[in-house]
Coordinates of C-alpha atoms in Angstrom, one line a residue:
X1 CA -107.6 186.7 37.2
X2 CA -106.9 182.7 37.2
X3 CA -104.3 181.3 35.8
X4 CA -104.0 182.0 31.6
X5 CA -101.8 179.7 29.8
X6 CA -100.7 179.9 26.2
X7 CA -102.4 176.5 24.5
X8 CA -100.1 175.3 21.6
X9 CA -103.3 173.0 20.5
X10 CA -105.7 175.8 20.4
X11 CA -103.1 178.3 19.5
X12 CA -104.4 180.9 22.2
X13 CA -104.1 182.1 25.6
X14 CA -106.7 180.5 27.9
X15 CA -108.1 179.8 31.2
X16 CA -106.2 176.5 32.7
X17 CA -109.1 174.1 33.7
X18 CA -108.3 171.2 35.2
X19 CA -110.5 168.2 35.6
X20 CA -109.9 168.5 39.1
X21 CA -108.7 172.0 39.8
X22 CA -107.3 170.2 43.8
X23 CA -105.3 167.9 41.5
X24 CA -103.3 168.3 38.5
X25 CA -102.0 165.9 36.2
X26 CA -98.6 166.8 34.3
X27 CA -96.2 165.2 31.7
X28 CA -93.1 166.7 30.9
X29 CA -91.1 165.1 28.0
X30 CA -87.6 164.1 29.7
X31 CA -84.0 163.7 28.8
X32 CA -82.7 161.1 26.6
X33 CA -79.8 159.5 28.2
X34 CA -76.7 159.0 26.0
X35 CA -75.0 162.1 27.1
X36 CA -75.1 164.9 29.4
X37 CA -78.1 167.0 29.5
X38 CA -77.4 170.5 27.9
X39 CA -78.9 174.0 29.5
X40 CA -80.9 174.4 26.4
X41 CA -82.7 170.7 27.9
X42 CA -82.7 172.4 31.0
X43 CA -84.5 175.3 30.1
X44 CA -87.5 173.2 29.2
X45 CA -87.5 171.1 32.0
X46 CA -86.9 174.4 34.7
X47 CA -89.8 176.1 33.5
X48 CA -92.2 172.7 33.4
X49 CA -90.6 173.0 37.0
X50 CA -91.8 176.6 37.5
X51 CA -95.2 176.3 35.9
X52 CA -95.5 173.2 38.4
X53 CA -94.7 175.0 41.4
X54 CA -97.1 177.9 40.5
X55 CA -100.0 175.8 40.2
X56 CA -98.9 173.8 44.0
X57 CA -98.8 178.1 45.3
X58 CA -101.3 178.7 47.5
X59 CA -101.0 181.7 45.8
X60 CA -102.6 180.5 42.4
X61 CA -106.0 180.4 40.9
X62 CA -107.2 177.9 38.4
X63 CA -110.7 177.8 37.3
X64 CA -112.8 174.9 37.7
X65 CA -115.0 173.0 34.9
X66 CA -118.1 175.2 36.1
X67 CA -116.0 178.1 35.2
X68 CA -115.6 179.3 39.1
X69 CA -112.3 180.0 40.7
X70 CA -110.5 177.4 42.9
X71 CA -107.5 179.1 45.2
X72 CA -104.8 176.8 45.8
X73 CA -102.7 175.0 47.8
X74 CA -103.0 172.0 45.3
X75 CA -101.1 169.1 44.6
X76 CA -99.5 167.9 41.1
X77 CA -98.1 164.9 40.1
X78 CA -95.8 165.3 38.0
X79 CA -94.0 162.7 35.6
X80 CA -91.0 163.4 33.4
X81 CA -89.9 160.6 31.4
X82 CA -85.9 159.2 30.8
X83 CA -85.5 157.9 27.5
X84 CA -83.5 155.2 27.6
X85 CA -84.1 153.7 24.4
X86 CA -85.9 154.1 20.9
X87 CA -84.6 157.7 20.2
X88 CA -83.5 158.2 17.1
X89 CA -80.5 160.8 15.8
X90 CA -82.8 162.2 13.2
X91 CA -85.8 163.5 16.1
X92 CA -87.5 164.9 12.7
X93 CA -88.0 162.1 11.1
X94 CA -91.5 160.9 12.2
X95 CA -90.9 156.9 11.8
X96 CA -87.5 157.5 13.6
X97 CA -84.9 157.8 11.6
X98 CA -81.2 157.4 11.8
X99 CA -79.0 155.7 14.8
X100 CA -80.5 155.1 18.2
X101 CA -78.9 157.5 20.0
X102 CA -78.0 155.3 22.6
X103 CA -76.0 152.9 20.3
X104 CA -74.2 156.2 19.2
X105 CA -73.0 156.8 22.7
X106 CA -71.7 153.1 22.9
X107 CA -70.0 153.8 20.1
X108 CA -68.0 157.5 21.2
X109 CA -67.7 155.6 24.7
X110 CA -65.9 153.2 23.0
X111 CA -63.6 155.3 20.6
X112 CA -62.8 157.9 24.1
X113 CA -61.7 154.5 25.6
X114 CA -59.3 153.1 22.5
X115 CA -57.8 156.8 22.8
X116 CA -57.4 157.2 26.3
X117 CA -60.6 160.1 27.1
X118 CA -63.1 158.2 28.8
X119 CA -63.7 160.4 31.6
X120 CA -62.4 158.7 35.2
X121 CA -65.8 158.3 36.9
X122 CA -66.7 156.0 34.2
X123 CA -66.7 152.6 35.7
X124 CA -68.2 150.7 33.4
X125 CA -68.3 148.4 30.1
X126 CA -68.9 151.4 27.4
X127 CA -70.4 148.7 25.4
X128 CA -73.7 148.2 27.9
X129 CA -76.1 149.9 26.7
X130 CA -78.4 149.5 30.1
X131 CA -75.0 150.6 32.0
X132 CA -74.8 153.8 29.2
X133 CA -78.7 154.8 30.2
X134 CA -77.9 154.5 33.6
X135 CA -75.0 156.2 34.1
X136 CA -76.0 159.6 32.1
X137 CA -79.5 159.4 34.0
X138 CA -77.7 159.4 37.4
X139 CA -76.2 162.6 36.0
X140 CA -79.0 164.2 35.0
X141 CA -80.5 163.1 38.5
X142 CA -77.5 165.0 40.0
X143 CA -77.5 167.9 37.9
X144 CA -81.3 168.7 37.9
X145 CA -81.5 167.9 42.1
X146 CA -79.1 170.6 42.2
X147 CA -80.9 173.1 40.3
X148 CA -84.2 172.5 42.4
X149 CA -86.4 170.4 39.9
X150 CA -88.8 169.1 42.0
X151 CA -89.8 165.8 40.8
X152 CA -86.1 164.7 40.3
X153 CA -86.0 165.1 43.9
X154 CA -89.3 162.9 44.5
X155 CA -88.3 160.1 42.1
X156 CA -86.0 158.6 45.0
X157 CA -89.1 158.0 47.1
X158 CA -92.0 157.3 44.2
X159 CA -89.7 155.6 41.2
X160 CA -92.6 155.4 38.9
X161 CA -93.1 159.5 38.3
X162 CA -89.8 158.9 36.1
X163 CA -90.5 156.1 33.9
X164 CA -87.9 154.4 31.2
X165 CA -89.1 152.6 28.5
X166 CA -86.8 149.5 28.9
X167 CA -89.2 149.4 32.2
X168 CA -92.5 149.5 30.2
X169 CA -92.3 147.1 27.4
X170 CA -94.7 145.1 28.1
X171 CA -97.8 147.9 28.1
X172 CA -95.7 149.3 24.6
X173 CA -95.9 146.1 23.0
X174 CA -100.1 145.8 24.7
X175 CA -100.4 149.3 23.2
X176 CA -99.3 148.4 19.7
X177 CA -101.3 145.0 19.3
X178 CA -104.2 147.2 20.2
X179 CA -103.6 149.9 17.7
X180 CA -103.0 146.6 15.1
X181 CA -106.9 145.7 15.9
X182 CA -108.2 148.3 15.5
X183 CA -106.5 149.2 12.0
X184 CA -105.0 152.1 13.3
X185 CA -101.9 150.5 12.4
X186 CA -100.6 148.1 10.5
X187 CA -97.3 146.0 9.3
X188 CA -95.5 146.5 7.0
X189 CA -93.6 144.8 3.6
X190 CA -90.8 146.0 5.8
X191 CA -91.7 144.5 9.0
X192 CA -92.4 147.6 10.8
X193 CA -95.0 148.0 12.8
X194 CA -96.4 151.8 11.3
X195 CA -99.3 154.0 13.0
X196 CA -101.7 154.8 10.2
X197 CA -102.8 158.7 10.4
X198 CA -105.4 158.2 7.5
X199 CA -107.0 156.5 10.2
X200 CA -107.2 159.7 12.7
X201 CA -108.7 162.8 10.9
X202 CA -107.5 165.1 13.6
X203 CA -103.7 164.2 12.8
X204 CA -102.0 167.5 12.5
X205 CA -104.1 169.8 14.7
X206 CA -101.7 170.1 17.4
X207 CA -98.4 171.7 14.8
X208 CA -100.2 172.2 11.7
X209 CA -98.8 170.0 9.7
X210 CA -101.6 168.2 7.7
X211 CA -101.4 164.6 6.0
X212 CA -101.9 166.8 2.6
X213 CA -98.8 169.0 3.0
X214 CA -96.8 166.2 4.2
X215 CA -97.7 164.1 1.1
X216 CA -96.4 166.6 -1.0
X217 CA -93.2 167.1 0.9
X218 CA -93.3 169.5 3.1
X219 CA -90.2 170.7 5.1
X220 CA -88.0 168.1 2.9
X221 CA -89.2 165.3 5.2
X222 CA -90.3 162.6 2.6
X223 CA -87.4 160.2 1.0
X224 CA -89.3 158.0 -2.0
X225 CA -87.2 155.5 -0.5
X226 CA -88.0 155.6 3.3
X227 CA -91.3 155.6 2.5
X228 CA -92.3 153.3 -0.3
X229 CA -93.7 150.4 2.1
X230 CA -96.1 153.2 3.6
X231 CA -99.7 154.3 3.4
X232 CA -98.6 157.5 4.0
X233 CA -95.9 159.4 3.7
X234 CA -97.0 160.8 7.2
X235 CA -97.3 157.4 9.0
X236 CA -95.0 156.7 11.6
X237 CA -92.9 153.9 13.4
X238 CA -94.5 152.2 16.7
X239 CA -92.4 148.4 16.8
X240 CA -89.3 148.2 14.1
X241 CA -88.0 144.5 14.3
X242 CA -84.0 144.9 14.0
X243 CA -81.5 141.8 15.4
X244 CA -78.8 143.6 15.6
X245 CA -80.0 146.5 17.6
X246 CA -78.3 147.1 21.2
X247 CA -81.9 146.9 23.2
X248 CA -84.0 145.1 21.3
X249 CA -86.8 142.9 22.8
X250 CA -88.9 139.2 21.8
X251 CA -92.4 140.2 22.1
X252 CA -93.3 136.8 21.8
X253 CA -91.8 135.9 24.8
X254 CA -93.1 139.4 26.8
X255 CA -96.4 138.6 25.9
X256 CA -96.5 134.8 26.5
X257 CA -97.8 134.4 23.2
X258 CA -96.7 132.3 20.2
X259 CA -99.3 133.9 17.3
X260 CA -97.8 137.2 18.4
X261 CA -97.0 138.7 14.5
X262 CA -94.6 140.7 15.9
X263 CA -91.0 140.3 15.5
X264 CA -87.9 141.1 18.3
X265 CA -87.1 144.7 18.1
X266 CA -87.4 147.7 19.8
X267 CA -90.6 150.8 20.0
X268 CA -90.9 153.7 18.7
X269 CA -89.9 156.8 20.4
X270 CA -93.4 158.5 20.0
X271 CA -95.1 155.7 21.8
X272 CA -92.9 155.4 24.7
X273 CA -94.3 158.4 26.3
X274 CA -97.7 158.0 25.7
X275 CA -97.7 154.4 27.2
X276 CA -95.7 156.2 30.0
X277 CA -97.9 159.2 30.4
X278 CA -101.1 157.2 30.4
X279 CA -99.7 154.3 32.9
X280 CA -99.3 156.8 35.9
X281 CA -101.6 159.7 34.9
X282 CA -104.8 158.3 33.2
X283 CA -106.2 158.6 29.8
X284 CA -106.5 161.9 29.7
X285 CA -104.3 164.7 31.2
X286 CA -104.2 168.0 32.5
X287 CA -101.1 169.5 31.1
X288 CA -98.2 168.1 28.8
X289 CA -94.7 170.1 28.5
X290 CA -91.9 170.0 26.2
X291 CA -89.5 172.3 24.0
X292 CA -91.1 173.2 20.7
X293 CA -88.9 171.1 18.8
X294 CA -91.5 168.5 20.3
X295 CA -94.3 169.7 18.8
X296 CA -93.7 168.0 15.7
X297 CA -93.3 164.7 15.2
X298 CA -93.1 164.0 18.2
X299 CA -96.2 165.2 20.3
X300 CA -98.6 165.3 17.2
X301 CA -97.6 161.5 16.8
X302 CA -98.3 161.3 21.1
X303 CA -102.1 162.5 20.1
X304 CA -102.8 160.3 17.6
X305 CA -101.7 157.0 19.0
X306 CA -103.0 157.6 22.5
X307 CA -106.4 159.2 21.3
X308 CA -106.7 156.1 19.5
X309 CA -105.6 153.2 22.0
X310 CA -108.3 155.1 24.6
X311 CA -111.0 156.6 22.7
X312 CA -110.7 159.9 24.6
X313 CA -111.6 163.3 22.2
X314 CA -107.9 164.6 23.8
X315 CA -105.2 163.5 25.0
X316 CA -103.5 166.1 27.4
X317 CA -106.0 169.3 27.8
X318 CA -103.5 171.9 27.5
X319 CA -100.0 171.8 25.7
X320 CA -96.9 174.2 26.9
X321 CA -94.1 174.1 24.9
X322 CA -90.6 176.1 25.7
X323 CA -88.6 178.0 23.1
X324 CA -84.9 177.8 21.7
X325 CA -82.1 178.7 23.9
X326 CA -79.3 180.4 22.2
X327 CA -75.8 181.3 23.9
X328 CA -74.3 184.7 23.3
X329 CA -76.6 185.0 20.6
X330 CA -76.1 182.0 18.7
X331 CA -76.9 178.3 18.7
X332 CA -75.3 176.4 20.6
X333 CA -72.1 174.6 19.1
X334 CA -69.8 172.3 20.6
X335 CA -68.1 173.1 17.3
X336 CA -68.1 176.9 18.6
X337 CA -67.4 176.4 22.2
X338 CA -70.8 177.4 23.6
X339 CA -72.2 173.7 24.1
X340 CA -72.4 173.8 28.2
X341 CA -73.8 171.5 30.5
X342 CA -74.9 172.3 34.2
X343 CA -71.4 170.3 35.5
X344 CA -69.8 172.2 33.0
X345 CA -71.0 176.0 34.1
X346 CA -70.5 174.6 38.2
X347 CA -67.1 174.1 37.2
X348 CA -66.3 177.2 35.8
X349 CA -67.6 178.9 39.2
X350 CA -71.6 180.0 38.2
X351 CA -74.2 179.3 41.1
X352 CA -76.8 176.7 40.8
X353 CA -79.4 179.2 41.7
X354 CA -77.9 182.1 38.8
X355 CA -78.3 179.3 36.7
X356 CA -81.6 178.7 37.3
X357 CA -82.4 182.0 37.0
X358 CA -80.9 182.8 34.2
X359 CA -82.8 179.8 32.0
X360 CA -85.9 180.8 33.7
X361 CA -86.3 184.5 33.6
X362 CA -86.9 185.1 29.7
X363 CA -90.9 184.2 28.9
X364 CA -91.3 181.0 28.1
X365 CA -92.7 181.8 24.7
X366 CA -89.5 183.8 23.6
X367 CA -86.1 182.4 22.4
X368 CA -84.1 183.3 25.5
X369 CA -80.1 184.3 24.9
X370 CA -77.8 182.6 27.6
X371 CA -74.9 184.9 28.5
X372 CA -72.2 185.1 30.8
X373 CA -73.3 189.0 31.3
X374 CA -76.7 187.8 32.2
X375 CA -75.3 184.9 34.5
X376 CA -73.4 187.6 36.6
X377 CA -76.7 189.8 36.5
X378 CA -78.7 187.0 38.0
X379 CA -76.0 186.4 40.4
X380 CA -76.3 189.6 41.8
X381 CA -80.2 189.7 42.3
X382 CA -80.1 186.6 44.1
X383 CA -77.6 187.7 46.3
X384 CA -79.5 190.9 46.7
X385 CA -82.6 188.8 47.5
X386 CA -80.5 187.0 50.0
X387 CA -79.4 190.4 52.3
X388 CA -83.1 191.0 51.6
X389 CA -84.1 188.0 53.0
X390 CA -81.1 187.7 56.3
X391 CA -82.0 191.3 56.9
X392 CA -85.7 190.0 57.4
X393 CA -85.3 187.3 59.3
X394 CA -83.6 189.2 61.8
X395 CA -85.8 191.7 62.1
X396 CA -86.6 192.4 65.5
X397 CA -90.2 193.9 63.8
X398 CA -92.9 190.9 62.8
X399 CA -94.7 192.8 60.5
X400 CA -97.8 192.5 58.1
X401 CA -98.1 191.0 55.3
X402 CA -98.0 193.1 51.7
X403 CA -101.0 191.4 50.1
X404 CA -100.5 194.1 47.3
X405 CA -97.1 192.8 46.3
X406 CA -98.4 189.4 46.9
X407 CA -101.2 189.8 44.3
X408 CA -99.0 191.6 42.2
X409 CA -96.7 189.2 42.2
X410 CA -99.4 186.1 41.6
X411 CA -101.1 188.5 38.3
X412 CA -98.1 188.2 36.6
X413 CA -97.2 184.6 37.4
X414 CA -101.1 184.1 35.8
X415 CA -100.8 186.3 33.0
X416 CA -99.1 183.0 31.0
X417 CA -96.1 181.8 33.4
X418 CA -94.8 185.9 33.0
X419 CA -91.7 185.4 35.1
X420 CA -89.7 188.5 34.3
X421 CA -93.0 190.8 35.4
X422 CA -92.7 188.8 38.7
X423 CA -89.5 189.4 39.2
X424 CA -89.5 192.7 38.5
X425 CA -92.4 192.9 41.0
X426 CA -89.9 191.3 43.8
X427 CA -87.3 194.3 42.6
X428 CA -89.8 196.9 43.1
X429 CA -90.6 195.6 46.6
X430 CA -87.2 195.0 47.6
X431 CA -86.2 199.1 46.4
X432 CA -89.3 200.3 48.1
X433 CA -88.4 198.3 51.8
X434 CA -86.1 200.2 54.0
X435 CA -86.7 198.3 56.8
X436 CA -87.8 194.6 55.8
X437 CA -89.6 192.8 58.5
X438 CA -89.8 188.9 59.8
X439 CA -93.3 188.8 57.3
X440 CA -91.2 190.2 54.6
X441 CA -89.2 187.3 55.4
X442 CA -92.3 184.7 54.7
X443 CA -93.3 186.5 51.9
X444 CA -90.1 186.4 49.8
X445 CA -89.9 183.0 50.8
X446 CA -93.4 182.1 49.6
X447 CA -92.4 183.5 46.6
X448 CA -89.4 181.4 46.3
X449 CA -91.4 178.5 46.6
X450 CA -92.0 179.0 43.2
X451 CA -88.9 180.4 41.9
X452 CA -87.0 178.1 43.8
X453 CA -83.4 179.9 43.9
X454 CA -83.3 181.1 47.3
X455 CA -83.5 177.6 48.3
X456 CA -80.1 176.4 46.5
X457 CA -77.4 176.1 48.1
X458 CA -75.0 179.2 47.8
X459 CA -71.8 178.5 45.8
X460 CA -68.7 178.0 48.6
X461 CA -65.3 179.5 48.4
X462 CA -63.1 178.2 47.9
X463 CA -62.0 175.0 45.8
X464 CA -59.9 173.2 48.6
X465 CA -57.7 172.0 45.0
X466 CA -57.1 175.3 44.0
X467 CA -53.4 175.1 43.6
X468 CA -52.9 179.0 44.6
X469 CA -55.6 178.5 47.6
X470 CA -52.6 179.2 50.4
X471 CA -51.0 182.1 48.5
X472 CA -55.0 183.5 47.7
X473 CA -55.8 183.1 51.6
X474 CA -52.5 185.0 52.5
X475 CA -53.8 187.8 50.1
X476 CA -57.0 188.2 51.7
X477 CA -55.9 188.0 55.6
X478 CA -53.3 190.6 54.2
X479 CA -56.3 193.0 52.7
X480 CA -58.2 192.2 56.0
X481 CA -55.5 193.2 57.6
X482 CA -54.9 196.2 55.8
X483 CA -58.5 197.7 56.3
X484 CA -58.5 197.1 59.5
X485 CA -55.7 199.2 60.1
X486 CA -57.0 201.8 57.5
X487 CA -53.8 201.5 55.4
X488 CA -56.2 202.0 52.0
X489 CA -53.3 201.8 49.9
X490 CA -52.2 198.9 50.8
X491 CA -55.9 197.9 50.3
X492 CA -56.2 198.8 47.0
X493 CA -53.2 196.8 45.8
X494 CA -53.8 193.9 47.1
X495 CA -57.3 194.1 45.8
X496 CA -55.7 194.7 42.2
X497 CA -53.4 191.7 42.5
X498 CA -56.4 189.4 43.7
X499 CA -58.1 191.1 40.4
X500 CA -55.6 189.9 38.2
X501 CA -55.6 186.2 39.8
X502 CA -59.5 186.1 38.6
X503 CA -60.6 186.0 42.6
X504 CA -63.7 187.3 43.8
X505 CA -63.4 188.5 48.1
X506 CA -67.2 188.9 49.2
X507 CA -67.1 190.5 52.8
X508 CA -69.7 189.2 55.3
X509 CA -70.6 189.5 58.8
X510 CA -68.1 186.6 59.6
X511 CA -65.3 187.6 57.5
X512 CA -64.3 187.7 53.4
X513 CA -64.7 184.9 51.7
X514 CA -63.2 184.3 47.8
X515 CA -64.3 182.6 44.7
X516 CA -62.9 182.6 41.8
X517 CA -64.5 185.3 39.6
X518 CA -67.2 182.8 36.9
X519 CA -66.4 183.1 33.3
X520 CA -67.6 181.0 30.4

């Protein structure tokens, strides 16, 4: 069976048919940079990640427009956006509502430097917004490189598969006096620049939400006051002139044209990424990620203005939309403690690679709980799945290859992105292999090429600053000691006392090493 993906805009599960099935074209919806990315952002972009490194596996099947089969290797060029500008604090509100988010980070940048809490590696004017953008998209660079995604890693040799608006101004502002001649949008009493939905019938087909039930109200979104200068209540911001704004724009002078109507400002969030999307990928895509929270406004609004500047009958051909993450069963809170970040969850002593595991192994389709039992539980497999794999490797057999946990393995991956059946099919194997050989070796690491854990970089004991690292080293040559010499009593207690310093001693072929034990 090909590849089946779940198709929000079709609301079923369906074959995945690229145009060309030996080249896929993929948008993911990326980070806004005002703050640290969150693992409930990650979670979205890890399994956009996943999905993408199925479809490269020479392992997966697509089917091709003439409904035939087409076995990979393929390639995929993948584009995530960083929005560095025109995201609002109200994401619900379709014309963009509220603060710009990166004004609001100026602004706590500034107050944490008045009282002392800007953190040290900050080295820079918290008033610059372009410094602001910067600085939090070098740490989600950081942070996503080390959990494996893969076209964070290939933006430092092709810049343009990561766009930023404040780069693409130009083709916004071309966009917008394009949708203004054509009378898809129009200006308003207020000066904004608004996309008119009246003016595309299929507004609403992606989430649902049709112009009739928004006129009346629906999901609280309509203020009589917000929208009184509006054709619709539905209609929704592409250019919003504002002097004051942090990163705001002339497009008179952009555009080298003095009967430009518009006035300096800044775009809309919504058209941002389809500009972006279309600039490197073409009018039409393959497949377009996000977390559902996207779905609407955001990536019904990304239909209608991009199916209207190109004329196309679709925009992207299939849409794949991630679920909430809750932690320990609950939203996540800074007010409740349970806001974490990747740097955050390093610090406290959790693996890249469990990480990564952890936000990738619930279906993508499910709301997925984020726990520090499950963090320790992926931690384990993966260091199960590295004996597996060092046992292998060393194996003085070569081997045949199982096809039949191969095939396993690639039916669940394209029965829609099912990652806990395929991982469960690696368990199975892993049980069932006495002996792994130097092909079992291959295989799991075919495998990881989609998983992509194996390849981080284990966690390393221990913190050099750890201000009882002398006293914990002591402890540890002293339990080495005490094995060796059989004393078991001895043993024992030293284990207990490293137990009650919160240190972890892992025995390997070249001696113990310690962590200290992860926690949340």
């Amino acid at each position: 069976m090909p590849l089946e993906l779940h198709n929000t805009l079709t609301n079923t599960t369906e074959p995945f048919c690229p145009a060309d099935p030996a080249h896929v074209t993929f948008y993911t919806c990326g980070p806004t940079v005002y703050d640290y990315a969150h693992i409930g952002n990650f979670r979205a972009f890890l399994l956009a990640d996943v999905l993408r490194r199925w479809i490269e596996s020479p392992l997966c099947v697509v089917t091709k427009s003439d409904g035939g089969a087409h076995q990979g290797p393929r390639t995929v060029t993948h584009v995530m956006n960083i929005t560095d500008v025109g995201h609002m604090t109200d994401d619900q509100a379709a014309d963009g509502a509220g603060q710009d988010k990166m004004e609001a980070a100026a602004q706590r940048l500034l107050e944490d430097k008045k009282s002392g809490k800007l953190p040290p590696n900050v080295a820079f004017d918290p008033g610059d917004p372009y410094a602001i953008a910067n600085f939090y998209a070098d740490a989600f660079l950081e942070d996503a490189r080390a959990l494996g995604v893969k076209v964070c890693a290939e933006v430092q040799h092709d810049p343009s598969l990561m766009p930023r608006p404040t780069r693409e101004i130009k083709a916004i502002l071309q966009t917008v006096i394009k949708l203004l001649k054509q009378n898809n949008a129009y200006i308003a009493a207020d000066n904004v620049v608004y996309f008119n939905t009246q003016s595309f019938p299929d507004y609403g087909e992606l989430s649902g939400n049709t112009l009739d039930a928004i006129r009346s109200g629906a999901g609280g979104r309509v203020s009589q006051t917000a929208q009184a200068v509006k054709k619709h209540p539905a209609d929704f911001m592409l250019w919003k002139p504002d002097p004051n704004h942090l990163m705001r724009w002339d497009p008179i002078k952009i555009l080298s044209d003095p009967n430009c109507p518009l006035e300096e400002g800044y775009p809309g969030w919504h058209l941002e990424c389809s500009v972006m999307a279309q600039n490197k990928l073409g009018s039409v895509i393959d497949l377009h990620s996000g977390g559902e929270d996207n779905i609407f406004p955001h990536h019904e609004c990304e239909i209608a203005q991009s199916r209207c500047a190109t004329g196309e009958d679709r925009f992207a051909r299939c849409w794949f939309h991630v679920r909430h993450l809750f932690v320990e069963g609950e939203k996540m809170s800074k007010s409740k403690g349970n806001f974490y970040t990747i740097r955050q969850l390093n610090e406290k002593g959790f693996d890249s690679a469990a990480i990564r595991l952890e936000l990738i192994k619930t279906h993508y389709r499910l709301n997925a709980n984020f726990t520090e039992q499950g963090l320790k539980d992926s931690a384990r497999m993966i260091e199960r799945w590295r004996r597996f794999l060092r046992s292998a490797e060393s194996s003085p057999e070569k081997g045949a290859r199982n096809e039949d946990v191969a095939s396993a393995f690639a039916s669940s991956l394209h029965d829609d992105l099912n990652l806990a059946g395929a991982i469960g099919v690696i368990n199975a194997w892993i049980n069932r292999a006495d002996s792994p050989t130097r092909a079992d070796a291959i295989l799991l690491k075919d495998f990881d090429q989609t998983l992509s854990v194996l390849a981080l970089a284990p966690r390393l004991a221990p913190a050099t600053d750890d201000p009882q690292a002398d006293y914990i080293n002591q402890l540890v040559a002293a339990r080495q000691e005490a094995r060796a010499s059989k004393n078991w009593d001895e043993a024992d207690r030293i284990r207990k006392e490293l137990t009650e310093l919160n240190v972890e001693v892992t025995d390997t072929p070249d001696g113990p090493t310690w962590t200290r034990k992860a926690k949340l």
